[in-house]
Amino acid sequence: MELVCPAGTPAALRAAADAGADAIYCGFANETNARNFPGLNFSSDELTAGVSYAHARGAKVLVAINTFARAGDIGIWRRAVDDAAACGADAVIAADIAVLDHAATRHPDLRLHLSVQAAANTPEAIRFYSETFGVRRVVLPRVLTVPEIAALNRDIGVETEVFVFGGLCVMTEGRCALSSFATGKSPNLTGVCSPPEDVDYREDTSGNLLARLGGFTIDSFEAGQAAGYPTLCKGRFSAMGKTGHLFEDPVSLNAFELLADLSKAGVTALKIEGRQRGKAYISGVVKAFRQAVDSLSGGADPTAAIAALKSFSEGGQQTAGSYKKTWR
Amino acid sequence: MRDLSRIELALGPCLFNWSSERLTDFYKRIAAEADIDRVYLGEVVCGKRMPFTDAIWPDVIETLTRAGKEVVLSSLAQPVNKREREILRQQAGYDMAIEINDMSMIPARCGTAFTAGPFLNVYNEATLAFLADRGASRWCPPVELPLASIGRISALVPEVAIELFAFGRLPLALSSRCYHARAHGLRKDSCQFICDRDPDGMDVATLDGRRFLAANGIQTLSGSVHFSGVASGQLRAMGIGSVRLSPHTVDMVEVSRDFRRFLDGGSDAEELAANLSARDLPGPLCNGYLSGDAGWTTKALPV
């Protein structure tokens, strides 16, 4: 299985390539990609240099142009596709029909991957994208179990890529406007979720630290407790007189122990989340996964690699998410 | 081309787990009393609920059609299993108007007119034009899309009729996890259809007690009730020919009257808001999405 690793900066791209990534995904420094955070992402020159660096180490570079183009401003998204092709990218990852159509028409030789933001999880939807735009790989939304992924792979003629590690989107990607409801900015509209400029922390009268998003108090930490970032769906809320993590606990996705099952299910590529992460994190996670995937294919014991990964999870809490039916 | 002479009123699909009896009574009353032009029906949120209401739809459709309403079948927004996919395949072949809410259904319906529903990610003119080429004759934009963007798209794709989501809790997110089941300590597979306890959704408040969201099975909605106080002239100027009211337990016949009066110029946006607020709504009013702000806010709109 191919190991697809994140890079938010040129340094992270080099770290991922050095650590043994088969492919590295990144985006331009604008609203065309779903990690549009200050200080992240690539200029065209940086991407060209990154592609050379990765290719010299046998790694591919995939460019995420996976937000939905703004009405009347589609040119920015089309140019991003043209630039990715000109920089030598091995594939473009897109979700919007406007972007896919432009790529398929103007760059028929450029490999197209369907972004998780397109939320295509049925054979019919995937065939629609593959037959219409020549999409070669689909990044599956996190709604399917491993047996469901296996059944899907038997039904479609394109590759599948699944998230195996990092932040966990609890809502179906591309189908979530919670962030824009609270802040006006969302993954689909602006490429951000729970944006940092809308976060503030304040102390209440008992000395607890309240974490707020868009003015809504969505978490509370006792004095001395490490305050987590208030991502909307991982916040604490009250419903039916009870207070707790209604949507999801502050856990990370770690499907490490399912690697063998995912391989048997016919998955082509394993995706690690975290374009906002530093190069030390990228390097550590990619090395551990490299070791695990190699030991899996070589028949060796991956236990040590699994143990190494646990230290990279938020607060040590992990889940296999929707891959296990019991999660639902 | 679009006929904008009279802004139409549409009733969106019921998003909640209402019993067959409640749905039947609801639509009977809509047929008999509501000045509504188009009614969308069918299960959009959770395929597991379908077997409970499957049997009522033929009669409901007949009642509404006889009352002169245009009836549109709304399709499931997140089909996953074989049964749900098979239902979509069958529905695509029905000789009736269909609203598509997942790309899965596009190939099966390609070439026959359909409505592109608010759950499809249509955010720009090129995507809408692409779908128009494949049969999209009407479009209900995603709820977070600002009016300015809808107006821009409308001007560039004039062949598609546009329907604005204008009343109700905003459908904000879908998940594979059922939050009703989770909140009750159950799993989705053994959910006991417990979402039926909250016919307007389960209130979700912030830690300091502010109304914020509402859970409805695998769906998350806004806690506030969105409303569009955009007057007919302004809607016409943007090429919007109909507005959509999303069903709630509040008297929807009265709500539709409030909107009809407003769209006919019998009241202004302030009066519309006051009339709606005086009703038994599940939350306070909001309209921020229309002007491109956070959805929960309330903003003055251009008249």
XYZ file of C-alpha atoms in Angstrom:
631
model
C 0.000 0.000 0.000
C 1.126 3.520 -0.814
C 1.872 5.863 2.080
C 0.452 9.366 1.423
C 1.861 11.992 3.779
C 0.996 15.624 4.528
C 3.183 18.680 3.981
C 2.116 22.166 4.997
C 5.548 23.663 4.291
C 8.554 22.926 2.057
C 10.449 21.761 5.174
C 7.670 19.301 6.016
C 7.698 18.045 2.415
C 11.424 17.330 2.638
C 10.934 15.638 6.020
C 8.173 13.418 4.609
C 10.239 12.474 1.549
C 13.275 11.721 3.718
C 11.187 9.612 6.108
C 9.976 7.338 3.320
C 6.671 8.729 2.045
C 5.498 7.234 -1.265
C 3.489 10.366 -1.987
C 3.184 13.783 -0.372
C 0.133 15.997 -0.589
C 0.186 19.749 -0.238
C -1.654 22.845 -1.436
C -1.178 26.413 -2.641
C -1.156 29.289 -0.142
C -4.687 30.483 -0.909
C -8.317 29.503 -0.524
C -8.095 26.748 -3.149
C -7.151 24.151 -0.564
C -8.904 22.985 2.574
C -6.053 23.879 4.944
C -5.957 27.590 4.204
C -4.166 28.656 7.390
C -1.712 31.551 7.779
C 1.922 30.511 7.373
C 1.049 27.259 5.623
C 1.199 25.964 2.070
C 3.210 26.550 -1.084
C 3.968 29.147 -3.741
C 4.429 27.876 -7.317
C 8.210 28.152 -6.964
C 8.175 26.226 -3.693
C 5.999 23.549 -5.273
C 8.334 23.177 -8.272
C 11.304 22.789 -5.930
C 9.305 20.393 -3.739
C 8.395 18.216 -6.727
C 12.105 17.982 -7.710
C 13.096 17.097 -4.158
C 10.375 14.442 -3.836
C 10.972 12.934 -7.276
C 14.700 12.618 -6.545
C 13.708 10.446 -3.559
C 11.142 8.396 -5.435
C 8.104 10.165 -3.955
C 5.167 11.686 -5.816
C 3.582 15.050 -5.093
C -0.212 15.420 -5.054
C -1.702 18.907 -4.989
C -4.950 19.436 -3.105
C -7.226 21.969 -4.843
C -10.142 20.727 -2.872
C -12.319 23.635 -1.791
C -15.418 24.612 -3.758
C -14.693 27.448 -6.164
C -16.289 30.774 -5.252
C -19.100 31.981 -7.502
C -17.770 34.458 -10.052
C -14.140 33.727 -9.052
C -13.550 30.272 -10.500
C -10.446 31.573 -12.283
C -8.403 31.285 -9.072
C -9.202 27.557 -8.850
C -8.590 26.951 -12.566
C -5.233 28.723 -12.339
C -4.312 26.559 -9.355
C -4.881 23.464 -11.509
C -2.830 24.977 -14.361
C -0.048 25.872 -11.908
C -0.014 22.409 -10.340
C 0.381 20.886 -13.805
C 3.127 23.376 -14.704
C 4.992 22.609 -11.455
C 5.140 18.927 -12.359
C 2.620 17.645 -9.808
C 1.839 13.939 -10.148
C -1.852 14.448 -9.426
C -4.435 17.004 -8.403
C -6.884 16.227 -5.595
C -10.212 17.986 -6.254
C -13.829 17.897 -5.097
C -15.667 20.602 -7.037
C -17.168 19.666 -10.401
C -15.962 23.037 -11.741
C -12.361 22.152 -10.840
C -12.549 18.527 -11.989
C -14.090 19.592 -15.300
C -11.356 22.148 -15.928
C -8.598 19.664 -15.079
C -10.087 16.903 -17.224
C -10.633 19.221 -20.199
C -7.419 21.264 -20.122
C -4.994 18.743 -18.658
C -6.105 15.310 -19.845
C -2.744 13.791 -18.879
C -2.814 15.117 -15.331
C -3.853 12.408 -12.900
C -7.007 13.273 -10.941
C -7.871 12.120 -7.441
C -11.292 12.758 -5.949
C -10.962 14.629 -2.648
C -12.666 13.397 0.484
C -14.552 16.727 0.308
C -16.641 15.304 -2.560
C -18.141 12.812 -0.067
C -18.407 10.059 -2.688
C -19.051 6.812 -0.844
C -21.188 4.723 -3.209
C -20.177 2.843 -6.385
C -22.631 5.044 -8.325
C -21.091 8.315 -7.148
C -17.538 7.067 -7.683
C -18.352 5.766 -11.164
C -19.923 9.140 -11.972
C -16.660 10.918 -11.147
C -14.430 8.330 -12.826
C -16.463 8.060 -16.021
C -17.089 11.805 -16.328
C -13.694 13.224 -15.386
C -11.355 10.227 -15.564
C -10.757 10.280 -11.795
C -8.238 7.544 -11.004
C -8.426 7.442 -7.229
C -11.046 8.363 -4.655
C -10.263 9.451 -1.113
C -13.069 7.861 0.876
C -15.122 9.923 3.341
C -14.933 8.610 6.873
C -18.351 6.973 6.881
C -17.570 3.376 5.877
C -16.522 0.301 7.855
C -13.657 -1.884 6.624
C -16.040 -4.593 5.262
C -18.012 -1.840 3.486
C -14.761 -0.557 1.944
C -13.949 -4.094 0.774
C -17.386 -4.413 -0.847
C -16.998 -1.002 -2.472
C -13.589 -1.909 -3.903
C -15.119 -4.983 -5.557
C -17.652 -2.720 -7.241
C -15.494 0.086 -8.648
C -12.667 0.312 -11.127
C -10.588 3.005 -9.446
C -8.132 3.105 -6.559
C -9.229 3.990 -3.026
C -7.315 5.976 -0.449
C -8.299 6.050 3.221
C -7.319 8.172 6.198
C -5.426 6.150 8.788
C -3.941 8.653 11.201
C -4.353 12.166 12.626
C -7.299 14.485 13.219
C -10.682 12.853 12.871
C -13.507 14.596 11.055
C -16.643 13.333 12.744
C -18.990 14.878 10.214
C -18.919 13.700 6.608
C -16.356 15.875 4.869
C -17.810 18.269 2.331
C -21.170 17.920 4.076
C -20.480 20.102 7.114
C -21.304 23.771 7.672
C -20.983 23.810 11.474
C -17.950 26.076 11.295
C -19.627 28.668 9.072
C -22.707 28.629 11.274
C -20.533 29.681 14.242
C -17.931 31.823 12.461
C -18.894 32.514 8.840
C -15.944 30.435 7.594
C -16.082 26.758 6.708
C -14.148 24.047 4.854
C -16.338 24.253 1.755
C -16.480 28.051 1.558
C -13.064 29.149 2.785
C -10.987 26.045 3.393
C -10.941 26.371 7.172
C -12.737 24.711 10.086
C -12.995 26.342 13.520
C -10.560 29.097 12.386
C -7.995 30.335 14.951
C -8.978 33.999 14.533
C -12.434 33.116 15.881
C -11.075 31.315 18.950
C -10.675 33.005 22.307
C -10.049 31.791 25.837
C -11.364 33.469 28.981
C -11.417 32.638 32.649
C -14.713 32.197 34.481
C -15.322 33.155 38.137
C -14.193 29.717 39.373
C -10.869 29.984 37.568
C -11.807 27.575 34.768
C -10.516 28.406 31.327
C -13.372 28.646 28.824
C -12.578 27.958 25.177
C -14.847 29.815 22.783
C -15.431 29.715 19.053
C -17.274 32.620 17.452
C -18.351 33.613 20.973
C -19.864 30.173 21.750
C -18.353 28.448 24.782
C -17.596 24.973 23.538
C -15.109 23.704 26.122
C -13.899 24.337 29.660
C -10.646 23.371 31.335
C -9.826 23.355 35.052
C -6.880 25.454 36.232
C -3.674 23.622 35.363
C -5.382 21.295 32.859
C -3.922 21.429 29.354
C -6.370 23.460 27.228
C -7.099 21.800 23.900
C -7.937 23.611 20.679
C -11.715 24.112 20.462
C -12.612 22.221 17.284
C -16.366 22.448 17.032
C -17.375 18.793 16.782
C -14.962 17.790 19.569
C -16.362 20.372 21.998
C -18.532 19.807 25.035
C -22.221 20.605 24.893
C -25.398 20.125 26.909
C -28.286 18.022 25.662
C -31.087 16.326 27.584
C -29.731 17.746 30.851
C -26.335 16.092 30.397
C -23.054 17.759 29.486
C -20.373 16.016 27.485
C -18.763 15.338 24.142
C -22.009 14.894 22.232
C -20.408 14.451 18.809
C -16.945 13.069 19.582
C -14.356 13.022 22.350
C -11.087 14.861 21.697
C -9.519 11.795 20.087
C -7.279 11.192 17.090
C -7.791 8.662 14.372
C -5.408 5.732 14.497
C -6.316 2.887 12.181
C -2.890 1.370 12.605
C -4.166 -1.947 13.899
C -6.446 -2.217 10.850
C -3.659 -1.913 8.259
C -3.737 -5.613 7.394
C -7.545 -5.527 7.067
C -7.417 -2.412 4.889
C -4.864 -4.101 2.673
C -7.116 -7.161 2.337
C -10.031 -4.817 1.584
C -8.163 -3.687 -1.535
C -7.203 -0.197 -0.395
C -4.426 1.321 -2.548
C -3.241 4.186 -0.388
C -3.074 5.148 3.286
C -3.401 8.811 4.098
C -1.936 10.575 7.102
C -3.692 13.782 8.140
C -1.814 16.856 9.406
C -0.683 19.520 6.956
C -0.569 21.957 9.870
C 1.969 19.799 11.722
C 5.689 20.537 12.128
C 8.426 18.582 10.439
C 9.433 16.646 13.587
C 5.913 15.255 13.867
C 5.733 14.466 10.147
C 9.097 12.767 10.245
C 8.210 10.649 13.297
C 4.778 9.566 12.069
C 5.939 8.823 8.528
C 8.898 6.723 9.781
C 6.624 4.705 12.068
C 4.124 4.108 9.252
C 6.899 3.270 6.785
C 8.174 0.662 9.215
C 4.691 -0.727 9.809
C 3.727 -0.921 6.122
C 7.069 -2.510 5.257
C 6.819 -5.071 8.044
C 3.264 -5.841 6.994
C 4.277 -6.513 3.403
C 7.423 -8.357 4.545
C 5.557 -10.497 7.076
C 7.410 -9.019 10.104
C 5.919 -7.971 13.451
C 4.664 -4.343 13.372
C 4.177 -4.085 17.190
C 7.122 -1.751 17.809
C 5.956 0.644 15.075
C 2.433 0.676 16.554
C 3.790 1.565 20.002
C 5.866 4.402 18.500
C 2.762 5.950 16.931
C 0.757 6.204 20.142
C 2.942 9.044 21.429
C 1.847 11.207 18.477
C -1.884 11.103 19.263
C -3.675 14.047 20.919
C -3.771 13.355 24.658
C -3.043 9.722 23.872
C -6.716 9.080 23.046
C -7.280 7.168 19.834
C -10.097 5.651 17.846
C -10.524 3.625 14.678
C -13.572 5.842 13.963
C -16.083 4.688 11.394
C -13.874 1.782 10.276
C -15.400 -0.151 13.177
C -19.168 -0.451 13.081
C -19.458 -0.021 16.862
C -18.300 3.629 16.548
C -21.577 4.672 14.946
C -36.547 31.306 -18.988
C -37.644 31.803 -15.423
C -41.115 33.036 -14.593
C -40.662 35.459 -11.699
C -44.063 37.126 -11.879
C -45.195 35.557 -8.605
C -42.627 34.278 -6.107
C -43.641 30.697 -5.360
C -43.801 29.080 -1.951
C -42.367 25.603 -1.523
C -42.464 23.240 1.436
C -39.188 21.331 1.868
C -38.968 17.674 2.881
C -39.628 16.924 6.550
C -36.197 16.278 8.050
C -37.462 14.741 11.293
C -38.650 11.337 12.414
C -42.370 11.992 12.444
C -44.801 9.085 12.636
C -46.816 8.021 9.581
C -49.942 9.401 11.235
C -48.353 12.753 11.931
C -47.011 13.025 8.382
C -50.329 11.998 6.835
C -52.260 14.551 8.920
C -49.643 17.210 8.231
C -49.813 16.841 4.458
C -53.623 16.563 4.468
C -53.742 19.953 6.149
C -51.129 21.391 3.787
C -53.216 20.153 0.846
C -56.425 21.603 2.212
C -55.288 24.896 3.736
C -51.833 26.044 2.711
C -51.178 28.434 -0.150
C -48.085 26.470 -1.137
C -47.161 25.741 -4.732
C -44.667 22.902 -4.432
C -44.233 20.187 -1.803
C -41.079 18.080 -1.402
C -41.530 14.834 0.456
C -39.764 11.607 1.317
C -36.974 10.632 3.708
C -33.797 12.636 3.238
C -31.839 12.065 6.456
C -31.876 8.430 7.559
C -32.562 5.365 5.410
C -33.415 3.375 8.543
C -36.581 5.422 8.986
C -37.890 4.686 5.500
C -39.769 1.423 6.190
C -42.037 3.234 8.663
C -43.302 5.765 6.144
C -42.895 3.978 2.786
C -46.556 3.021 2.701
C -48.040 6.488 3.176
C -46.464 8.317 0.250
C -48.745 7.201 -2.636
C -51.829 8.534 -0.815
C -50.044 11.687 0.336
C -48.886 12.349 -3.222
C -52.406 11.859 -4.541
C -53.927 14.167 -1.922
C -51.405 16.916 -2.619
C -51.649 16.559 -6.391
C -55.453 16.745 -6.281
C -55.126 19.934 -4.257
C -53.114 21.406 -7.131
C -49.675 21.177 -5.520
C -46.640 20.183 -7.530
C -45.143 17.213 -5.698
C -41.413 16.455 -5.736
C -39.774 13.399 -4.226
C -36.631 14.328 -2.285
C -33.895 11.707 -2.271
C -31.687 10.497 0.558
C -28.731 12.818 1.204
C -26.216 10.181 2.309
C -26.967 6.754 0.841
C -24.576 4.081 2.095
C -25.919 0.544 1.976
C -27.201 -1.598 -0.861
C -30.844 -1.146 0.071
C -30.554 2.645 0.060
C -28.715 2.623 -3.270
C -31.386 0.394 -4.788
C -34.090 2.816 -3.584
C -32.294 5.711 -5.296
C -32.029 3.695 -8.502
C -35.773 3.003 -8.441
C -36.694 6.580 -7.554
C -34.615 7.917 -10.450
C -36.894 5.973 -12.781
C -40.170 7.262 -11.313
C -42.351 9.313 -13.587
C -42.435 12.201 -11.134
C -40.371 15.226 -10.186
C -37.258 14.343 -8.159
C -34.898 16.345 -5.984
C -31.378 14.877 -5.966
C -29.382 15.222 -2.766
C -26.369 13.002 -3.508
C -24.240 12.711 -6.660
C -24.951 8.941 -6.671
C -28.286 9.617 -8.296
C -27.105 11.930 -11.107
C -26.187 9.215 -13.686
C -29.475 7.328 -13.222
C -31.500 10.512 -13.693
C -29.270 12.112 -16.308
C -31.232 13.724 -19.126
C -34.539 13.886 -17.218
C -35.388 17.074 -15.339
C -34.485 17.167 -11.636
C -34.001 19.601 -8.801
C -30.445 19.915 -7.484
C -31.022 19.829 -3.726
C -29.304 21.813 -0.962
C -27.176 18.806 0.074
C -25.306 18.772 -3.249
C -22.137 20.853 -3.241
C -23.098 23.418 -5.868
C -21.151 26.541 -4.980
C -20.513 28.171 -8.368
C -21.849 28.779 -11.866
C -19.686 26.168 -13.605
C -20.918 23.363 -11.349
C -24.550 24.430 -11.760
C -24.145 24.751 -15.541
C -22.623 21.247 -15.622
C -25.645 19.850 -13.769
C -28.037 21.888 -15.927
C -26.573 20.144 -18.971
C -27.540 16.856 -17.303
C -31.085 17.828 -16.392
C -31.013 20.171 -13.386
C -33.935 22.520 -14.021
C -34.222 23.831 -10.460
C -31.665 24.452 -7.735
C -31.946 24.933 -3.995
C -28.503 26.286 -2.997
C -26.544 24.945 0.000
C -27.688 26.890 3.068
C -24.295 28.478 3.780
C -24.061 30.075 0.314
C -24.507 33.890 0.576
C -27.215 35.668 -1.432
C -24.575 37.603 -3.370
C -23.107 34.306 -4.653
C -26.573 32.953 -5.506
C -27.269 36.162 -7.457
C -23.988 35.846 -9.353
C -24.650 32.204 -10.256
C -28.237 33.009 -11.190
C -27.120 35.684 -13.673
C -24.665 33.286 -15.329
C -26.954 30.228 -15.464
C -30.357 31.794 -16.254
C -31.917 28.533 -17.453
C -32.124 27.049 -13.937
C -34.963 28.060 -11.572
C -33.739 28.974 -8.092
C -35.381 28.206 -4.766
C -34.039 29.835 -1.610
C -34.034 28.000 1.741
C -36.105 30.564 3.637
C -37.427 29.092 6.877
C -36.439 26.454 9.408
C -33.552 25.033 11.354
C -30.596 24.954 8.974
C -29.391 21.519 7.884
C -25.686 21.945 8.747
C -24.001 18.544 8.738
C -24.308 14.820 8.119
C -22.306 12.060 9.753
C -22.149 8.276 9.716
C -22.626 8.400 13.487
C -26.087 8.800 15.005
C -26.036 11.470 17.712
C -29.458 10.622 19.008
C -28.345 7.045 19.595
C -25.064 8.224 21.152
C -26.821 10.695 23.479
C -29.100 7.894 24.698
C -26.234 5.442 25.209
C -27.286 3.375 22.174
C -25.626 2.469 18.904
C -26.881 3.350 15.436
C -27.647 -0.306 14.688
C -29.895 -0.591 17.743
C -31.082 3.036 17.878
C -34.712 2.180 18.735
C -35.558 5.100 16.397
C -35.206 7.312 19.418
C -34.949 10.441 17.250
C -38.765 10.327 17.172
C -38.737 11.893 20.645
C -37.574 15.207 19.194
C -39.900 16.205 16.343
C -37.940 19.453 15.808
C -34.522 17.991 16.695
C -32.758 17.562 20.049
C -31.592 20.895 21.492
C -27.824 21.166 21.913
C -26.673 24.069 24.104
C -23.239 25.514 24.812
C -21.609 25.138 28.238
C -23.034 28.517 29.259
C -26.530 27.492 28.251
C -26.858 29.252 24.890
C -28.968 27.557 22.245
C -26.567 26.487 19.548
C -27.334 23.349 17.540
C -29.896 20.576 17.244
C -29.269 16.881 16.610
C -31.545 14.836 14.368
C -30.138 11.321 14.076
C -27.046 11.478 11.844
C -27.834 15.114 11.021
C -26.870 18.299 12.859
C -29.056 21.374 12.465
C -28.872 24.922 13.738
C -30.435 25.674 17.117
C -31.830 28.919 15.705
C -34.500 29.085 13.047
C -33.264 30.639 9.823
C -35.596 32.975 7.963
C -35.281 35.007 4.803
C -36.826 38.457 4.932
C -35.786 39.187 1.352
C -38.717 40.868 -0.390
C -40.110 39.792 -3.752
C -38.528 42.649 -5.701
C -35.096 41.811 -4.382
C -35.608 38.081 -5.007
C -36.662 38.828 -8.591
C -33.602 41.008 -9.076
C -31.478 37.993 -8.157
C -33.460 35.606 -10.341
C -34.892 33.733 -7.349
C -38.398 32.519 -8.170
C -39.373 30.547 -5.077
C -38.667 30.251 -1.373
C -38.574 27.040 0.626
C -40.048 26.522 4.079
C -38.708 23.568 6.042
C -41.360 21.688 8.062
C -41.434 22.030 11.859
C -44.066 21.307 14.489
C -45.036 25.007 14.511
C -48.254 25.609 12.544
C -46.806 25.543 9.024
C -50.068 26.714 7.468
C -49.745 29.912 9.516
C -46.031 30.187 8.707
C -46.805 29.863 5.006
C -49.444 32.600 5.399
C -46.839 34.871 7.016
C -44.525 34.321 4.060
C -47.268 34.653 1.414
C -48.355 37.978 2.896
C -44.741 39.169 2.987
C -43.978 38.048 -0.569
C -47.174 39.706 -1.811
C -46.108 42.996 -0.221
C -48.656 42.861 2.620
C -45.959 43.067 5.283
C -42.303 44.053 5.503
C -39.333 42.039 6.735
C -39.689 43.370 10.262
C -43.332 42.356 10.445
C -42.473 38.941 8.993
C -39.852 38.442 11.706
C -42.261 39.633 14.400
C -45.039 37.345 13.141
C -42.722 34.348 13.011
C -41.213 35.089 16.432
C -44.688 35.164 17.957
C -45.206 31.543 16.872
C -44.054 28.443 18.693
C -40.640 28.157 17.051
C -37.980 25.706 18.277
C -35.410 28.532 18.558
C -34.764 32.236 17.976
C -34.591 33.609 14.437
C -31.333 34.005 12.513
C -30.392 34.913 8.938
C -26.630 35.589 8.898
C -25.843 33.208 6.033
C -27.767 35.367 3.549
C -25.297 38.222 3.888
C -22.250 35.944 4.099
C -21.882 36.159 7.881
C -21.962 33.487 10.552
C -25.262 31.644 10.125
C -26.470 32.199 13.693
C -26.395 35.997 13.503
C -29.260 38.261 12.520
C -28.498 40.993 10.002
C -30.497 43.668 8.300
C -30.855 42.813 4.618
C -31.157 45.140 1.635
C -34.824 45.897 0.953
